[in-house]
Amino acid sequence: MRLKNTRIFLLALVCVFFSGSVFGETKIFSDLDFYSSNWEKGYKAGWKEKLNGHGLDTNNLKIISSIANGFRLGFVTNLPNKRDSIGLSLGYVSGPAGKISFTQSDLISPWEISASQEIAFDFYRFLAEYERAYFSLNKIEGRIGLGIGLAMGKATSKTTIYDTTASFSPFPSNYMLVVQSKSVVGFTWEIGPEVVFKGERANLVFGVTFSGFPYFEEDGWMFESKWHPVGVKIGVEF
């Protein structure tokens, strides 16, 4: 079913390309994208479940995350009504990423457990682009952009758990290292308002975006991730 959906999407992209290329002026654009890092919910819940299962205090769990950034290159072509444009784009997103840490000790037993996990995501995106201009004032234009398509995502993690005295510890061994990676292909989308400052040779574009990326299911020490970030973009079009 996934292969069939991919073929349908690629056919749609070809139709967009050929239908758009005969309508009007074509613009090439390039964007820098920055996204929030609100991926942590699934990992926080997954770690709490594992720690609770061993009778450990989840209040010692800490998560530090970093934003994602990326770029996009594509084109859009004006439709006959001059307000709408359609096109295609190819993009890459590095991130989000983060580090999870946990430490707990018992001075009476005694034992100590320290755990850490480094997690990183990255995505390639193929989008069918749509733009609609809502107002134009001298050399300033306001519009809304929409993109739908396919994304290929990859998540990698490195999980380390160290236990000073395994005989007293809830975990079975002194040291555990788990390195994992997982790939997905799925639906992606993006929508948001843009402001365009028109120049003689190029236009500057500033926008706010709301996006969705493919879902990662839980697998071992990699927990579910649903990433729907808010972002900003800075671009230029010719």
Coordinates of N, CA and C in Angstrom, one line a residue:
M1 N 0.8 -1.2 0.0 CA 0.0 0.0 0.0 C 0.9 1.3 0.0
R2 N 2.0 1.2 0.8 CA 2.9 2.4 0.9 C 3.5 2.7 -0.5
L3 N 3.9 1.6 -1.2 CA 4.5 1.7 -2.5 C 3.5 2.3 -3.5
K4 N 2.2 1.9 -3.4 CA 1.2 2.4 -4.3 C 1.0 3.9 -4.0
N5 N 0.9 4.3 -2.7 CA 0.7 5.7 -2.4 C 1.9 6.5 -2.9
T6 N 3.1 6.0 -2.8 CA 4.3 6.7 -3.3 C 4.2 7.0 -4.8
R7 N 3.8 6.0 -5.5 CA 3.7 6.1 -7.0 C 2.6 7.2 -7.3
I8 N 1.5 7.2 -6.6 CA 0.4 8.2 -6.8 C 1.0 9.6 -6.6
F9 N 1.7 9.7 -5.5 CA 2.3 11.0 -5.1 C 3.2 11.5 -6.2
L10 N 4.1 10.6 -6.6 CA 5.1 11.0 -7.7 C 4.4 11.4 -8.9
L11 N 3.3 10.7 -9.3 CA 2.6 11.0 -10.5 C 1.9 12.4 -10.3
A12 N 1.4 12.7 -9.1 CA 0.9 14.0 -8.9 C 1.9 15.1 -9.0
L13 N 3.1 14.9 -8.5 CA 4.2 15.9 -8.7 C 4.5 16.1 -10.1
V14 N 4.6 15.1 -10.9 CA 4.8 15.3 -12.4 C 3.7 16.1 -13.0
C15 N 2.5 15.9 -12.6 CA 1.4 16.7 -13.1 C 1.5 18.1 -12.7
V16 N 1.9 18.4 -11.5 CA 2.0 19.7 -11.0 C 3.1 20.4 -11.8
F17 N 4.2 19.7 -12.1 CA 5.3 20.3 -12.8 C 4.9 20.7 -14.2
F18 N 4.3 19.8 -14.9 CA 3.9 20.1 -16.3 C 2.8 21.1 -16.5
S19 N 1.8 21.0 -15.5 CA 0.7 21.9 -15.6 C 1.1 23.3 -15.2
G20 N 2.0 23.4 -14.2 CA 2.4 24.7 -13.8 C 3.4 25.4 -14.8
S21 N 4.2 24.6 -15.4 CA 5.2 25.2 -16.3 C 4.6 25.9 -17.5
V22 N 3.4 25.6 -17.9 CA 2.8 26.2 -19.1 C 1.9 27.4 -18.7
F23 N 1.7 27.7 -17.4 CA 0.8 28.8 -17.0 C 1.4 30.2 -17.0
G24 N 2.5 30.4 -16.4 CA 3.0 31.7 -16.3 C 4.4 31.8 -15.8
E25 N 4.7 32.9 -15.2 CA 6.1 33.2 -14.7 C 6.5 32.2 -13.6
T26 N 7.7 31.7 -13.7 CA 8.2 30.7 -12.8 C 9.3 31.4 -11.9
K27 N 9.2 31.1 -10.6 CA 10.2 31.7 -9.6 C 10.9 30.5 -9.0
I28 N 12.2 30.7 -8.8 CA 13.1 29.8 -8.1 C 13.2 30.3 -6.7
F29 N 13.1 29.5 -5.7 CA 13.2 30.0 -4.3 C 14.1 29.1 -3.5
S30 N 14.7 29.7 -2.4 CA 15.5 28.9 -1.5 C 15.2 29.5 -0.1
D31 N 15.0 28.6 0.9 CA 14.6 29.0 2.2 C 15.5 28.4 3.3
L32 N 15.8 29.1 4.4 CA 16.3 28.6 5.6 C 15.2 28.4 6.6
D33 N 15.1 27.2 7.2 CA 14.0 26.9 8.1 C 14.5 26.6 9.5
F34 N 13.8 27.1 10.5 CA 14.1 26.8 11.9 C 12.8 26.3 12.6
Y35 N 12.9 25.2 13.4 CA 11.8 24.6 14.0 C 11.9 24.4 15.5
S36 N 10.8 24.5 16.2 CA 10.8 24.2 17.6 C 11.1 22.7 17.9
S37 N 11.4 22.4 19.1 CA 11.8 21.0 19.4 C 10.9 20.3 20.3
N38 N 9.6 20.3 20.0 CA 8.6 19.7 20.9 C 8.3 18.2 20.5
W39 N 9.4 17.4 20.5 CA 9.3 16.0 20.3 C 9.4 15.2 21.5
E40 N 9.6 15.8 22.7 CA 10.0 15.1 23.9 C 8.9 14.3 24.6
K41 N 7.6 14.6 24.3 CA 6.6 14.0 25.1 C 6.6 12.5 25.1
G42 N 6.8 11.8 24.0 CA 6.8 10.4 23.9 C 8.0 9.8 24.6
Y43 N 9.1 10.4 24.5 CA 10.3 9.9 25.2 C 10.2 10.1 26.7
K44 N 9.7 11.2 27.2 CA 9.5 11.4 28.6 C 8.6 10.3 29.2
A45 N 7.5 10.0 28.5 CA 6.5 9.0 28.9 C 7.2 7.6 28.9
G46 N 8.0 7.3 27.8 CA 8.6 6.0 27.7 C 9.7 5.8 28.8
W47 N 10.5 6.8 29.1 CA 11.4 6.6 30.2 C 10.8 6.5 31.5
K48 N 9.7 7.2 31.8 CA 9.0 7.1 33.1 C 8.5 5.7 33.3
E49 N 7.9 5.1 32.2 CA 7.4 3.8 32.3 C 8.5 2.8 32.6
K50 N 9.6 2.9 32.0 CA 10.7 1.9 32.3 C 11.3 2.1 33.7
L51 N 11.4 3.4 34.1 CA 12.0 3.7 35.5 C 11.0 3.2 36.5
N52 N 9.7 3.5 36.3 CA 8.7 3.1 37.3 C 8.7 1.6 37.4
G53 N 8.9 0.9 36.3 CA 8.9 -0.6 36.3 C 10.0 -1.2 37.2
H54 N 11.1 -0.4 37.4 CA 12.2 -0.8 38.3 C 12.1 -0.1 39.6
G55 N 11.0 0.6 39.9 CA 10.9 1.2 41.2 C 11.8 2.4 41.5
L56 N 12.1 3.1 40.4 CA 13.0 4.3 40.5 C 12.2 5.6 40.5
D57 N 12.8 6.6 41.0 CA 12.1 7.9 41.1 C 12.3 8.7 39.8
T58 N 11.1 8.9 39.1 CA 11.2 9.6 37.8 C 11.4 11.1 38.0
N59 N 11.4 11.7 39.2 CA 11.6 13.1 39.4 C 13.0 13.5 39.0
N60 N 13.9 12.5 39.0 CA 15.3 12.8 38.6 C 15.6 12.7 37.1
L61 N 14.6 12.6 36.3 CA 14.7 12.5 34.9 C 14.8 13.9 34.3
K62 N 15.8 14.2 33.5 CA 16.0 15.5 32.9 C 16.1 15.3 31.4
I63 N 15.5 16.3 30.6 CA 15.6 16.3 29.2 C 16.1 17.7 28.7
I64 N 17.1 17.7 27.9 CA 17.6 18.9 27.3 C 17.5 18.7 25.8
S65 N 16.8 19.6 25.1 CA 16.6 19.5 23.6 C 17.1 20.7 22.9
S66 N 17.4 20.5 21.6 CA 17.8 21.6 20.7 C 16.9 21.7 19.5
I67 N 16.8 22.9 19.0 CA 15.9 23.2 17.8 C 16.4 22.5 16.6
A68 N 15.6 22.4 15.6 CA 16.0 21.9 14.3 C 16.1 23.0 13.3
N69 N 17.0 22.8 12.3 CA 17.1 23.7 11.2 C 17.3 23.0 9.9
G70 N 17.0 23.7 8.8 CA 17.1 23.0 7.5 C 17.1 24.0 6.4
F71 N 17.0 23.5 5.2 CA 16.9 24.4 4.0 C 16.0 23.7 2.9
R72 N 15.6 24.5 2.0 CA 14.7 24.0 1.0 C 15.0 24.8 -0.3
L73 N 14.9 24.0 -1.4 CA 15.1 24.6 -2.8 C 14.0 24.2 -3.7
G74 N 13.4 25.1 -4.4 CA 12.2 24.7 -5.3 C 11.8 25.8 -6.2
F75 N 10.7 25.6 -6.8 CA 10.1 26.6 -7.8 C 8.6 26.6 -7.6
V76 N 8.0 27.8 -8.0 CA 6.6 27.9 -8.1 C 6.3 28.7 -9.4
T77 N 5.2 28.4 -10.0 CA 4.7 29.0 -11.2 C 3.4 29.6 -11.0
N78 N 3.2 30.9 -11.5 CA 1.9 31.6 -11.4 C 0.9 30.9 -12.2
L79 N -0.3 30.8 -11.7 CA -1.5 30.4 -12.4 C -2.1 31.5 -13.1
P80 N -3.1 31.3 -14.0 CA -3.6 32.4 -14.8 C -4.3 33.5 -14.0
N81 N -4.8 33.2 -12.8 CA -5.5 34.2 -12.0 C -4.5 35.2 -11.3
K82 N -3.2 34.9 -11.4 CA -2.1 35.8 -10.9 C -2.0 35.8 -9.4
R83 N -3.0 35.2 -8.7 CA -3.0 35.2 -7.2 C -2.4 33.9 -6.7
D84 N -2.6 32.8 -7.4 CA -2.2 31.5 -7.0 C -0.9 31.0 -7.7
S85 N -0.1 30.2 -7.0 CA 1.1 29.6 -7.6 C 1.2 28.2 -7.1
I86 N 1.7 27.3 -8.0 CA 2.0 25.9 -7.6 C 3.4 25.6 -8.0
G87 N 4.0 24.6 -7.3 CA 5.3 24.2 -7.6 C 5.8 23.0 -6.8
L88 N 7.1 22.8 -6.8 CA 7.7 21.6 -6.1 C 8.9 22.1 -5.3
S89 N 9.2 21.4 -4.3 CA 10.5 21.7 -3.5 C 11.1 20.4 -2.9
L90 N 12.4 20.5 -2.7 CA 13.1 19.5 -2.0 C 13.8 20.1 -0.9
G91 N 13.8 19.5 0.3 CA 14.4 20.1 1.5 C 15.0 19.0 2.4
Y92 N 15.8 19.5 3.3 CA 16.5 18.7 4.3 C 16.3 19.4 5.7
V93 N 16.0 18.6 6.7 CA 15.9 19.2 8.1 C 16.8 18.4 9.0
S94 N 17.7 19.1 9.7 CA 18.6 18.4 10.7 C 18.1 18.7 12.1
G95 N 17.7 17.7 12.8 CA 17.1 17.8 14.1 C 15.6 17.5 14.0
P96 N 15.0 17.6 15.2 CA 15.5 18.0 16.5 C 16.5 17.0 17.1
A97 N 17.1 17.4 18.2 CA 18.0 16.5 18.9 C 17.9 16.8 20.4
G98 N 18.4 15.9 21.2 CA 18.4 16.1 22.6 C 19.1 15.1 23.4
K99 N 19.2 15.3 24.7 CA 19.9 14.4 25.7 C 19.0 14.2 26.9
I100 N 18.9 13.0 27.2 CA 18.1 12.6 28.4 C 19.0 12.0 29.4
S101 N 18.9 12.4 30.7 CA 19.7 11.9 31.8 C 18.9 11.6 33.0
F102 N 19.5 10.6 33.8 CA 18.8 10.2 35.0 C 19.9 9.7 36.0
T103 N 19.8 10.0 37.2 CA 20.7 9.6 38.3 C 19.9 9.3 39.6
Q104 N 20.2 8.2 40.2 CA 19.6 7.9 41.5 C 20.5 7.0 42.3
S105 N 20.6 7.3 43.6 CA 21.5 6.5 44.5 C 20.8 6.1 45.8
D106 N 21.3 5.1 46.4 CA 20.8 4.7 47.7 C 22.0 4.5 48.6
L107 N 22.2 5.3 49.6 CA 23.4 5.3 50.5 C 23.3 4.1 51.5
I108 N 22.1 3.6 51.7 CA 22.0 2.5 52.7 C 22.4 1.2 52.1
S109 N 22.0 0.9 50.8 CA 22.2 -0.4 50.2 C 23.6 -0.8 50.1
P110 N 24.6 -0.1 49.5 CA 24.4 1.1 48.7 C 24.4 0.8 47.2
W111 N 23.8 1.6 46.4 CA 24.0 1.5 44.9 C 23.7 2.8 44.3
E112 N 24.1 3.0 43.0 CA 23.9 4.2 42.2 C 23.6 3.8 40.8
I113 N 22.7 4.4 40.2 CA 22.4 4.2 38.8 C 22.4 5.6 38.1
S114 N 23.1 5.6 37.0 CA 23.1 6.8 36.1 C 22.8 6.3 34.7
A115 N 22.0 7.0 34.0 CA 21.5 6.7 32.7 C 21.5 7.9 31.8
S116 N 21.9 7.7 30.5 CA 21.8 8.9 29.6 C 21.4 8.3 28.2
Q117 N 20.8 9.2 27.4 CA 20.4 8.9 26.1 C 20.6 10.1 25.2
E118 N 21.3 9.9 24.1 CA 21.4 10.9 23.1 C 20.5 10.5 21.9
I119 N 19.7 11.5 21.4 CA 18.7 11.2 20.4 C 18.8 12.3 19.3
A120 N 18.7 11.9 18.1 CA 18.8 12.9 17.0 C 17.9 12.4 15.8
F121 N 17.3 13.3 15.2 CA 16.4 13.1 14.0 C 16.9 13.9 12.8
D122 N 16.6 13.4 11.6 CA 16.8 14.2 10.4 C 15.8 13.7 9.4
F123 N 15.5 14.6 8.4 CA 14.4 14.3 7.5 C 14.8 14.9 6.1
Y124 N 14.4 14.2 5.0 CA 14.4 14.7 3.7 C 12.9 14.8 3.3
R125 N 12.6 16.0 2.6 CA 11.2 16.2 2.3 C 11.0 16.6 0.8
F126 N 10.0 16.0 0.3 CA 9.6 16.3 -1.1 C 8.1 16.9 -1.0
L127 N 8.0 18.2 -1.4 CA 6.7 18.9 -1.2 C 6.1 19.4 -2.5
A128 N 4.8 19.2 -2.6 CA 4.1 20.0 -3.6 C 3.7 21.3 -3.0
E129 N 4.1 22.4 -3.6 CA 3.9 23.7 -3.0 C 2.7 24.5 -3.6
Y130 N 2.0 25.2 -2.7 CA 0.9 26.1 -3.2 C 1.0 27.4 -2.4
E131 N 0.9 28.5 -3.1 CA 0.9 29.9 -2.6 C -0.3 30.7 -3.0
R132 N -0.9 31.5 -2.2 CA -1.9 32.4 -2.6 C -1.6 33.8 -2.0
A133 N -1.6 34.8 -2.9 CA -1.4 36.2 -2.5 C -2.7 36.8 -2.0
Y134 N -2.7 37.4 -0.8 CA -3.9 38.0 -0.2 C -3.9 39.5 -0.3
F135 N -2.7 40.2 -0.3 CA -2.7 41.6 -0.5 C -1.3 42.0 -1.1
S136 N -1.3 43.1 -1.7 CA -0.1 43.7 -2.3 C -0.1 45.2 -2.1
L137 N 0.9 45.7 -1.4 CA 1.0 47.1 -1.2 C 2.4 47.6 -1.6
N138 N 2.5 48.4 -2.7 CA 3.7 48.8 -3.2 C 4.6 47.6 -3.5
K139 N 5.7 47.5 -2.7 CA 6.6 46.3 -2.9 C 6.5 45.3 -1.8
I140 N 5.4 45.3 -1.1 CA 5.2 44.3 0.0 C 4.0 43.5 -0.3
E141 N 4.1 42.2 -0.2 CA 3.0 41.3 -0.5 C 2.8 40.3 0.6
G142 N 1.6 40.1 1.0 CA 1.2 39.1 2.0 C 0.6 37.9 1.4
R143 N 1.0 36.7 1.8 CA 0.4 35.5 1.2 C 0.4 34.4 2.2
I144 N -0.2 33.3 1.9 CA -0.2 32.1 2.7 C 0.4 30.9 1.8
G145 N 1.2 30.1 2.4 CA 1.8 29.0 1.7 C 1.4 27.7 2.3
L146 N 1.3 26.7 1.5 CA 0.9 25.3 1.9 C 1.8 24.3 1.1
G147 N 2.2 23.3 1.9 CA 3.0 22.2 1.2 C 2.5 20.9 1.8
I148 N 2.4 19.9 0.9 CA 2.1 18.5 1.3 C 3.0 17.6 0.5
G149 N 3.4 16.5 1.1 CA 4.2 15.6 0.4 C 4.7 14.4 1.2
L150 N 5.9 13.9 0.9 CA 6.5 12.8 1.5 C 7.8 13.2 2.2
A151 N 8.0 12.6 3.4 CA 9.3 12.8 4.1 C 9.9 11.5 4.4
M152 N 11.2 11.4 4.3 CA 12.0 10.2 4.7 C 12.8 10.7 6.0
G153 N 12.4 10.0 7.1 CA 13.0 10.4 8.4 C 13.9 9.3 9.0
K154 N 14.9 9.7 9.8 CA 15.7 8.8 10.4 C 16.0 9.3 11.9
A155 N 15.9 8.4 12.8 CA 16.2 8.6 14.2 C 17.3 7.7 14.7
T156 N 18.2 8.3 15.4 CA 19.3 7.5 16.0 C 19.4 7.8 17.5
S157 N 19.8 6.8 18.2 CA 19.9 7.0 19.7 C 21.1 6.1 20.2
K158 N 21.6 6.7 21.3 CA 22.7 6.0 22.0 C 22.3 6.0 23.5
T159 N 22.0 4.9 24.1 CA 21.5 4.8 25.4 C 22.6 4.1 26.3
T160 N 23.0 4.7 27.4 CA 24.0 4.2 28.3 C 23.4 4.1 29.7
I161 N 23.5 2.9 30.4 CA 23.1 2.8 31.8 C 24.3 2.2 32.5
Y162 N 24.6 2.8 33.6 CA 25.7 2.4 34.5 C 25.3 2.2 35.9
D163 N 25.6 1.0 36.4 CA 25.1 0.6 37.8 C 26.4 0.2 38.6
T164 N 26.6 0.8 39.7 CA 27.8 0.6 40.4 C 27.9 -0.8 41.1
T165 N 26.7 -1.2 41.6 CA 26.6 -2.5 42.3 C 25.4 -3.3 41.8
A166 N 25.6 -4.1 40.7 CA 24.5 -4.8 40.1 C 23.7 -5.7 41.0
S167 N 24.4 -6.2 42.1 CA 23.7 -7.2 43.0 C 22.6 -6.5 43.8
F168 N 22.7 -5.2 44.0 CA 21.6 -4.5 44.7 C 20.7 -3.7 43.7
S169 N 21.1 -3.6 42.5 CA 20.4 -2.7 41.5 C 19.2 -3.3 40.9
P170 N 18.2 -2.5 40.6 CA 17.0 -3.1 39.9 C 17.4 -3.5 38.4
F171 N 18.5 -3.0 37.9 CA 18.9 -3.4 36.5 C 19.8 -4.6 36.6
P172 N 19.9 -5.4 35.5 CA 20.5 -6.7 35.6 C 22.0 -6.7 35.4
S173 N 22.7 -5.6 35.0 CA 24.1 -5.7 34.8 C 24.7 -4.3 35.1
N174 N 26.1 -4.3 35.3 CA 26.7 -3.1 35.7 C 26.7 -2.0 34.6
Y175 N 26.8 -2.5 33.3 CA 26.9 -1.5 32.3 C 26.1 -2.0 31.1
M176 N 25.4 -1.1 30.5 CA 24.6 -1.4 29.3 C 24.7 -0.3 28.3
L177 N 25.0 -0.7 27.0 CA 25.1 0.3 26.0 C 24.2 -0.2 24.8
V178 N 23.3 0.6 24.4 CA 22.4 0.3 23.3 C 22.4 1.4 22.2
V179 N 22.8 1.0 21.0 CA 22.8 2.0 19.9 C 21.8 1.5 18.9
Q180 N 20.8 2.4 18.6 CA 19.7 2.0 17.7 C 19.5 3.1 16.6
S181 N 18.9 2.7 15.5 CA 18.5 3.7 14.5 C 17.2 3.1 13.9
K182 N 16.4 4.0 13.4 CA 15.1 3.7 12.8 C 14.7 4.7 11.7
S183 N 14.2 4.2 10.6 CA 13.8 5.0 9.5 C 12.4 4.9 9.2
V184 N 11.8 5.9 8.7 CA 10.4 5.9 8.3 C 10.2 6.7 7.0
V185 N 9.1 6.4 6.3 CA 8.7 7.2 5.2 C 7.2 7.5 5.4
G186 N 6.8 8.8 5.3 CA 5.4 9.1 5.6 C 5.0 10.5 5.1
F187 N 3.8 10.8 5.5 CA 3.2 12.0 5.0 C 3.8 13.2 5.8
T188 N 4.0 14.3 5.1 CA 4.4 15.6 5.8 C 3.7 16.7 5.2
W189 N 3.5 17.8 6.0 CA 2.8 19.0 5.6 C 3.3 20.2 6.2
E190 N 3.0 21.3 5.7 CA 3.4 22.6 6.2 C 2.4 23.7 5.7
I191 N 2.1 24.7 6.6 CA 1.2 25.8 6.3 C 1.6 27.0 7.1
G192 N 1.5 28.2 6.5 CA 1.8 29.4 7.3 C 1.8 30.6 6.5
P193 N 1.6 31.8 7.1 CA 1.6 33.1 6.4 C 3.1 33.5 6.1
E194 N 3.2 34.4 5.1 CA 4.4 34.9 4.6 C 4.3 36.4 4.3
V195 N 5.4 37.1 4.4 CA 5.5 38.5 4.0 C 6.6 38.6 3.0
V196 N 6.4 39.1 1.8 CA 7.4 39.2 0.8 C 7.8 40.7 0.5
F197 N 9.1 41.0 0.6 CA 9.6 42.3 0.2 C 10.2 42.2 -1.2
K198 N 9.6 42.8 -2.1 CA 10.0 42.7 -3.5 C 11.1 43.6 -3.9
G199 N 12.1 43.1 -4.6 CA 13.3 43.9 -5.0 C 13.3 43.8 -6.5
E200 N 14.3 44.5 -7.1 CA 14.5 44.5 -8.6 C 14.9 43.2 -9.1
R201 N 15.8 42.6 -8.4 CA 16.4 41.3 -8.9 C 15.9 40.1 -8.1
A202 N 15.5 40.3 -6.9 CA 15.2 39.2 -6.0 C 14.2 39.7 -4.9
N203 N 13.4 38.7 -4.4 CA 12.5 39.0 -3.3 C 12.9 38.4 -2.0
L204 N 12.7 39.0 -0.9 CA 13.0 38.5 0.4 C 11.7 38.0 1.0
V205 N 11.7 36.8 1.6 CA 10.5 36.2 2.2 C 10.8 35.9 3.7
F206 N 9.8 36.3 4.5 CA 9.8 35.9 5.9 C 8.5 35.3 6.2
G207 N 8.5 34.2 7.0 CA 7.3 33.5 7.2 C 7.3 32.7 8.6
V208 N 6.1 32.4 9.0 CA 5.9 31.5 10.2 C 5.2 30.2 9.7
T209 N 5.7 29.1 10.2 CA 5.2 27.8 9.7 C 4.7 26.9 10.8
F210 N 3.7 26.1 10.4 CA 3.2 25.0 11.3 C 3.3 23.7 10.5
S211 N 4.0 22.7 11.0 CA 4.4 21.6 10.2 C 4.1 20.3 10.9
G212 N 4.0 19.2 10.1 CA 3.9 17.8 10.6 C 4.8 16.9 9.9
F213 N 5.5 16.0 10.7 CA 6.4 15.1 10.2 C 6.0 13.7 10.5
P214 N 6.6 12.7 9.8 CA 6.2 11.3 10.0 C 6.4 10.8 11.4
Y215 N 5.5 9.9 11.8 CA 5.5 9.3 13.2 C 6.4 8.2 13.3
F216 N 7.2 8.2 14.4 CA 8.1 7.1 14.8 C 7.4 6.3 15.9
E217 N 7.3 5.0 15.7 CA 6.8 4.1 16.7 C 7.9 3.7 17.7
E218 N 7.4 3.2 18.9 CA 8.3 2.7 19.9 C 9.0 1.5 19.5
D219 N 10.3 1.4 19.8 CA 11.1 0.2 19.5 C 12.3 0.1 20.4
G220 N 12.2 -0.8 21.4 CA 13.3 -0.9 22.4 C 13.4 0.4 23.3
W221 N 14.6 1.0 23.2 CA 14.9 2.2 23.9 C 14.6 3.5 23.1
M222 N 14.0 3.3 21.9 CA 13.5 4.4 21.1 C 12.0 4.5 21.3
F223 N 11.5 5.6 21.7 CA 10.1 5.7 22.1 C 9.4 6.5 21.0
E224 N 8.1 6.5 21.1 CA 7.3 7.1 20.0 C 7.6 8.6 19.9
S225 N 7.5 9.1 18.7 CA 7.8 10.5 18.5 C 6.8 11.1 17.5
K226 N 6.0 12.1 18.0 CA 5.1 12.8 17.1 C 5.6 14.3 17.1
W227 N 6.2 14.7 16.0 CA 6.8 16.0 15.9 C 5.9 16.9 15.0
H228 N 5.3 18.0 15.7 CA 4.5 19.0 15.0 C 5.0 20.4 15.4
P229 N 6.1 20.8 14.8 CA 6.8 22.0 15.3 C 6.2 23.3 14.7
V230 N 6.4 24.4 15.5 CA 6.2 25.7 15.0 C 7.6 26.2 14.5
G231 N 7.6 26.9 13.4 CA 8.9 27.3 12.8 C 8.8 28.7 12.2
V232 N 10.0 29.2 11.8 CA 10.1 30.4 11.0 C 11.0 30.1 9.8
K233 N 10.8 30.9 8.8 CA 11.7 30.7 7.6 C 12.1 32.1 7.0
I234 N 13.3 32.1 6.5 CA 13.8 33.2 5.8 C 14.3 32.7 4.4
G235 N 13.8 33.4 3.4 CA 14.1 32.9 2.0 C 14.3 34.0 1.0
V236 N 14.7 33.6 -0.1 CA 14.9 34.5 -1.3 C 14.3 33.8 -2.5
E237 N 13.7 34.6 -3.4 CA 13.2 34.0 -4.6 C 13.6 34.9 -5.8
F238 N 13.8 34.3 -6.9 CA 14.3 35.0 -8.1 C 13.3 34.8 -9.3

